Amino acid sequence: MEAIILLGGPGAGKGTLSEFLKKQTDFIHVSTGDMLRAALKSGSPVGLEAKAFMEAGALVPDSVILRIIEERISQEAASARYMFDGFPRTIDQAKGLDLLFKNKSGTVKHVFNLIVPRETLLKRLTGRRVCKSCGAVYHLINIPPKKAGVCDVDGGELYQRADDSEDTILNRLEVYEKQTAPLIEFYQKQKLLRDIAAGHSAAETGAAVLDILSA
Ligand SMILES: [Zn+2]
């Protein structure tokens, strides 16, 4: 049993990278969000426990997240390889993952830390535009409308949501960095951290990760 961990904040391209790796490798994508949804649906005891926290608007505790991960892993072959996305989020989760893997003679091989210059992140994150009438989503760089400021579908006016303003985004980036700093230190100490320059195209980021995986 093997695992890699994907670390990347808003706009770092973690979603795109995990889609790429799903196609190019046999790593099983395990995202905390998907897993929580699955656990709720399954109605398993731990799923119900998580549900109670979520319905109360509380964070799901590390111990519950870890049991959900354990349940997920127990569904696959002992030789399976996983990529964790959105997990671990805290040092306690990281330590719990270590223990879980040790008990099953597994190893965490690499922690890929997607690094993007702040200026590039801002360009990516402030570029989103939404149609006022139909809600279609565009991006000034990635998915530009045919005519600036106008929806391709119905000619509606495109606007920038308050969530996508520079101040809000800077704040989200800061929160992410603060939350992740201890994890980065934890994996650096274990010599598992692989910094990946992710400021260019998704293909380049993917290729850099594949290089390390095949080394
Ligand atoms: Zn529209």
Tab-separated table of C-alpha atoms and ligand atoms in Angstrom:
chain	number	residue	atom	x	y	z
A	1	MET	CA	0.000	0.000	0.000
A	2	GLU	CA	1.307	3.380	-1.024
A	3	ALA	CA	0.113	6.949	-0.902
A	4	ILE	CA	0.909	10.372	-2.211
A	5	ILE	CA	-0.504	13.572	-0.812
A	6	LEU	CA	-1.432	16.634	-2.844
A	7	LEU	CA	-1.024	20.003	-1.159
A	8	GLY	CA	-2.166	23.146	-2.904
A	9	GLY	CA	-4.158	26.212	-1.967
A	10	PRO	CA	-6.798	28.135	-3.895
A	11	GLY	CA	-5.814	28.476	-7.548
A	12	ALA	CA	-2.800	26.153	-7.286
A	13	GLY	CA	-4.367	23.663	-9.708
A	14	LYS	CA	-4.774	20.727	-7.349
A	15	GLY	CA	-8.097	19.704	-8.917
A	16	THR	CA	-6.630	19.694	-12.421
A	17	LEU	CA	-3.576	17.761	-11.247
A	18	SER	CA	-5.661	15.091	-9.555
A	19	GLU	CA	-7.760	14.668	-12.724
A	20	PHE	CA	-4.538	14.301	-14.727
A	21	LEU	CA	-3.086	11.726	-12.321
A	22	LYS	CA	-6.335	9.760	-12.329
A	23	LYS	CA	-5.914	9.312	-16.082
A	24	GLN	CA	-2.160	8.756	-16.138
A	25	THR	CA	-1.618	6.537	-13.098
A	26	ASP	CA	-3.371	3.877	-11.042
A	27	PHE	CA	-3.547	6.034	-7.916
A	28	ILE	CA	-7.000	5.985	-6.386
A	29	HIS	CA	-8.201	9.544	-5.830
A	30	VAL	CA	-9.392	10.041	-2.275
A	31	SER	CA	-10.758	13.514	-1.644
A	32	THR	CA	-12.073	14.433	1.763
A	33	GLY	CA	-15.105	16.125	0.276
A	34	ASP	CA	-16.093	13.131	-1.868
A	35	MET	CA	-15.388	10.795	1.000
A	36	LEU	CA	-17.533	12.688	3.475
A	37	ARG	CA	-20.388	12.694	0.968
A	38	ALA	CA	-19.953	8.945	0.420
A	39	ALA	CA	-19.801	8.283	4.157
A	40	LEU	CA	-23.050	10.197	4.656
A	41	LYS	CA	-24.751	8.245	1.886
A	42	SER	CA	-23.529	4.869	3.109
A	43	GLY	CA	-25.198	5.436	6.461
A	44	SER	CA	-22.319	3.613	8.158
A	45	PRO	CA	-21.834	4.362	11.872
A	46	VAL	CA	-18.916	6.668	11.187
A	47	GLY	CA	-20.806	8.335	8.351
A	48	LEU	CA	-23.697	9.052	10.689
A	49	GLU	CA	-21.296	10.463	13.236
A	50	ALA	CA	-19.800	12.808	10.644
A	51	LYS	CA	-23.295	13.809	9.563
A	52	ALA	CA	-24.197	14.885	13.086
A	53	PHE	CA	-21.194	17.238	13.213
A	54	MET	CA	-21.889	18.653	9.774
A	55	GLU	CA	-25.556	19.217	10.497
A	56	ALA	CA	-24.575	21.077	13.654
A	57	GLY	CA	-22.333	23.272	11.522
A	58	ALA	CA	-19.261	21.952	13.329
A	59	LEU	CA	-15.958	20.759	11.914
A	60	VAL	CA	-15.758	16.986	11.655
A	61	PRO	CA	-13.129	15.978	14.269
A	62	ASP	CA	-9.813	14.464	13.173
A	63	SER	CA	-10.655	11.116	14.784
A	64	VAL	CA	-13.820	10.803	12.680
A	65	ILE	CA	-12.024	11.854	9.472
A	66	LEU	CA	-9.379	9.212	10.160
A	67	ARG	CA	-11.965	6.498	10.644
A	68	ILE	CA	-13.604	7.471	7.364
A	69	ILE	CA	-10.219	7.202	5.647
A	70	GLU	CA	-9.656	3.817	7.251
A	71	GLU	CA	-13.059	2.624	6.083
A	72	ARG	CA	-12.307	3.854	2.553
A	73	ILE	CA	-8.945	2.097	2.453
A	74	SER	CA	-10.409	-1.159	3.718
A	75	GLN	CA	-12.561	-1.305	0.559
A	76	GLU	CA	-9.534	-1.646	-1.731
A	77	ALA	CA	-6.870	-4.278	-2.320
A	78	ALA	CA	-3.933	-4.292	0.094
A	79	SER	CA	-1.650	-3.299	-2.785
A	80	ALA	CA	-3.691	-0.211	-3.760
A	81	ARG	CA	-2.101	3.187	-4.266
A	82	TYR	CA	-3.860	6.326	-3.113
A	83	MET	CA	-3.619	10.018	-3.725
A	84	PHE	CA	-5.019	12.071	-0.903
A	85	ASP	CA	-6.595	15.370	-1.775
A	86	GLY	CA	-7.688	17.712	0.998
A	87	PHE	CA	-6.278	15.324	3.588
A	88	PRO	CA	-4.420	15.503	5.914
A	89	ARG	CA	-5.348	18.990	6.943
A	90	THR	CA	-3.925	19.012	10.464
A	91	ILE	CA	-0.866	17.564	12.184
A	92	ASP	CA	-3.078	15.154	14.110
A	93	GLN	CA	-4.541	13.877	10.845
A	94	ALA	CA	-1.033	13.505	9.417
A	95	LYS	CA	0.121	11.557	12.462
A	96	GLY	CA	-3.023	9.441	12.324
A	97	LEU	CA	-2.361	8.661	8.670
A	98	ASP	CA	1.206	7.615	9.516
A	99	LEU	CA	-0.064	5.221	12.137
A	100	LEU	CA	-2.814	3.834	9.934
A	101	PHE	CA	-0.321	3.135	7.153
A	102	LYS	CA	2.268	1.649	9.494
A	103	ASN	CA	-0.332	-0.780	10.789
A	104	LYS	CA	-0.977	-1.928	7.236
A	105	SER	CA	2.702	-1.921	6.182
A	106	GLY	CA	2.012	0.976	3.850
A	107	THR	CA	4.144	3.981	3.024
A	108	VAL	CA	3.510	7.597	2.222
A	109	LYS	CA	5.896	8.118	-0.686
A	110	HIS	CA	5.631	11.773	-1.641
A	111	VAL	CA	3.891	14.941	-0.579
A	112	PHE	CA	3.536	17.183	-3.618
A	113	ASN	CA	3.416	20.819	-2.643
A	114	LEU	CA	2.151	22.975	-5.510
A	115	ILE	CA	3.916	26.312	-5.506
A	116	VAL	CA	2.560	29.199	-7.539
A	117	PRO	CA	3.790	32.809	-7.429
A	118	ARG	CA	1.242	35.046	-5.730
A	119	GLU	CA	0.879	37.245	-8.812
A	120	THR	CA	-0.067	34.233	-10.940
A	121	LEU	CA	-2.521	33.038	-8.291
A	122	LEU	CA	-4.206	36.432	-8.260
A	123	LYS	CA	-4.500	36.399	-12.041
A	124	ARG	CA	-6.039	32.935	-11.963
A	125	LEU	CA	-8.405	33.662	-9.104
A	126	THR	CA	-9.594	37.154	-9.983
A	127	GLY	CA	-10.312	36.176	-13.609
A	128	ARG	CA	-13.624	34.452	-12.979
A	129	ARG	CA	-16.714	36.106	-14.454
A	130	VAL	CA	-20.310	34.969	-14.100
A	131	CYS	CA	-23.319	35.729	-16.302
A	132	LYS	CA	-25.945	37.791	-14.489
A	133	SER	CA	-28.847	36.123	-16.241
A	134	CYS	CA	-27.916	32.439	-16.689
A	135	GLY	CA	-25.038	31.924	-14.235
A	136	ALA	CA	-22.601	30.582	-16.884
A	137	VAL	CA	-19.010	30.797	-15.618
A	138	TYR	CA	-16.123	32.234	-17.645
A	139	HIS	CA	-12.486	32.991	-16.976
A	140	LEU	CA	-10.653	35.922	-18.537
A	141	ILE	CA	-7.618	33.714	-19.264
A	142	ASN	CA	-8.838	30.108	-19.370
A	143	ILE	CA	-12.397	30.325	-20.715
A	144	PRO	CA	-12.854	33.841	-22.110
A	145	PRO	CA	-16.252	34.773	-23.573
A	146	LYS	CA	-16.276	35.407	-27.335
A	147	LYS	CA	-17.071	39.055	-26.692
A	148	ALA	CA	-15.602	40.769	-23.614
A	149	GLY	CA	-18.105	41.238	-20.809
A	150	VAL	CA	-20.932	39.412	-22.621
A	151	CYS	CA	-22.281	35.869	-22.111
A	152	ASP	CA	-21.877	33.551	-25.139
A	153	VAL	CA	-25.114	31.739	-24.286
A	154	ASP	CA	-27.649	34.518	-23.877
A	155	GLY	CA	-25.819	37.847	-24.228
A	156	GLY	CA	-26.179	38.546	-20.478
A	157	GLU	CA	-23.801	40.865	-18.659
A	158	LEU	CA	-20.767	39.237	-17.002
A	159	TYR	CA	-19.773	40.308	-13.501
A	160	GLN	CA	-17.200	39.458	-10.857
A	161	ARG	CA	-18.547	37.900	-7.677
A	162	ALA	CA	-17.544	39.502	-4.362
A	163	ASP	CA	-15.846	36.189	-3.429
A	164	ASP	CA	-13.469	36.675	-6.342
A	165	SER	CA	-12.293	40.169	-5.406
A	166	GLU	CA	-8.602	40.639	-4.740
A	167	ASP	CA	-9.054	41.344	-1.011
A	168	THR	CA	-11.141	38.246	-0.415
A	169	ILE	CA	-8.701	36.128	-2.382
A	170	LEU	CA	-5.652	37.465	-0.549
A	171	ASN	CA	-7.413	36.615	2.676
A	172	ARG	CA	-8.183	33.043	1.505
A	173	LEU	CA	-4.561	32.566	0.477
A	174	GLU	CA	-3.348	33.767	3.851
A	175	VAL	CA	-5.694	31.432	5.709
A	176	TYR	CA	-4.514	28.505	3.585
A	177	GLU	CA	-0.836	29.309	4.172
A	178	LYS	CA	-1.314	29.585	7.912
A	179	GLN	CA	-3.193	26.278	8.064
A	180	THR	CA	-0.692	24.438	5.906
A	181	ALA	CA	2.603	25.715	7.325
A	182	PRO	CA	2.754	23.101	10.141
A	183	LEU	CA	1.997	20.269	7.687
A	184	ILE	CA	4.724	21.440	5.342
A	185	GLU	CA	7.197	21.465	8.212
A	186	PHE	CA	6.030	18.012	9.337
A	187	TYR	CA	6.595	16.456	5.910
A	188	GLN	CA	9.806	18.386	5.329
A	189	LYS	CA	11.249	16.781	8.451
A	190	GLN	CA	10.291	13.363	7.089
A	191	LYS	CA	11.953	14.257	3.766
A	192	LEU	CA	8.713	13.576	1.911
A	193	LEU	CA	7.995	17.086	0.684
A	194	ARG	CA	8.419	17.656	-3.061
A	195	ASP	CA	7.981	21.261	-4.119
A	196	ILE	CA	6.430	21.471	-7.571
A	197	ALA	CA	6.548	24.700	-9.557
A	198	ALA	CA	2.902	24.953	-10.602
A	199	GLY	CA	2.796	28.466	-12.004
A	200	HIS	CA	2.799	27.466	-15.678
A	201	SER	CA	0.539	25.075	-17.569
A	202	ALA	CA	-1.293	22.133	-16.038
A	203	ALA	CA	0.612	19.855	-18.442
A	204	GLU	CA	3.953	21.041	-17.056
A	205	THR	CA	2.813	20.526	-13.479
A	206	GLY	CA	1.584	17.032	-14.359
A	207	ALA	CA	4.837	16.151	-16.117
A	208	ALA	CA	6.913	17.311	-13.116
A	209	VAL	CA	4.887	15.076	-10.807
A	210	LEU	CA	5.091	12.074	-13.156
A	211	ASP	CA	8.886	12.526	-13.320
A	212	ILE	CA	9.152	12.185	-9.567
A	213	LEU	CA	6.725	9.252	-9.464
A	214	SER	CA	8.729	7.323	-12.044
A	215	ALA	CA	12.153	8.135	-10.550
B	1	ZN	ZN	-25.673	33.900	-19.790
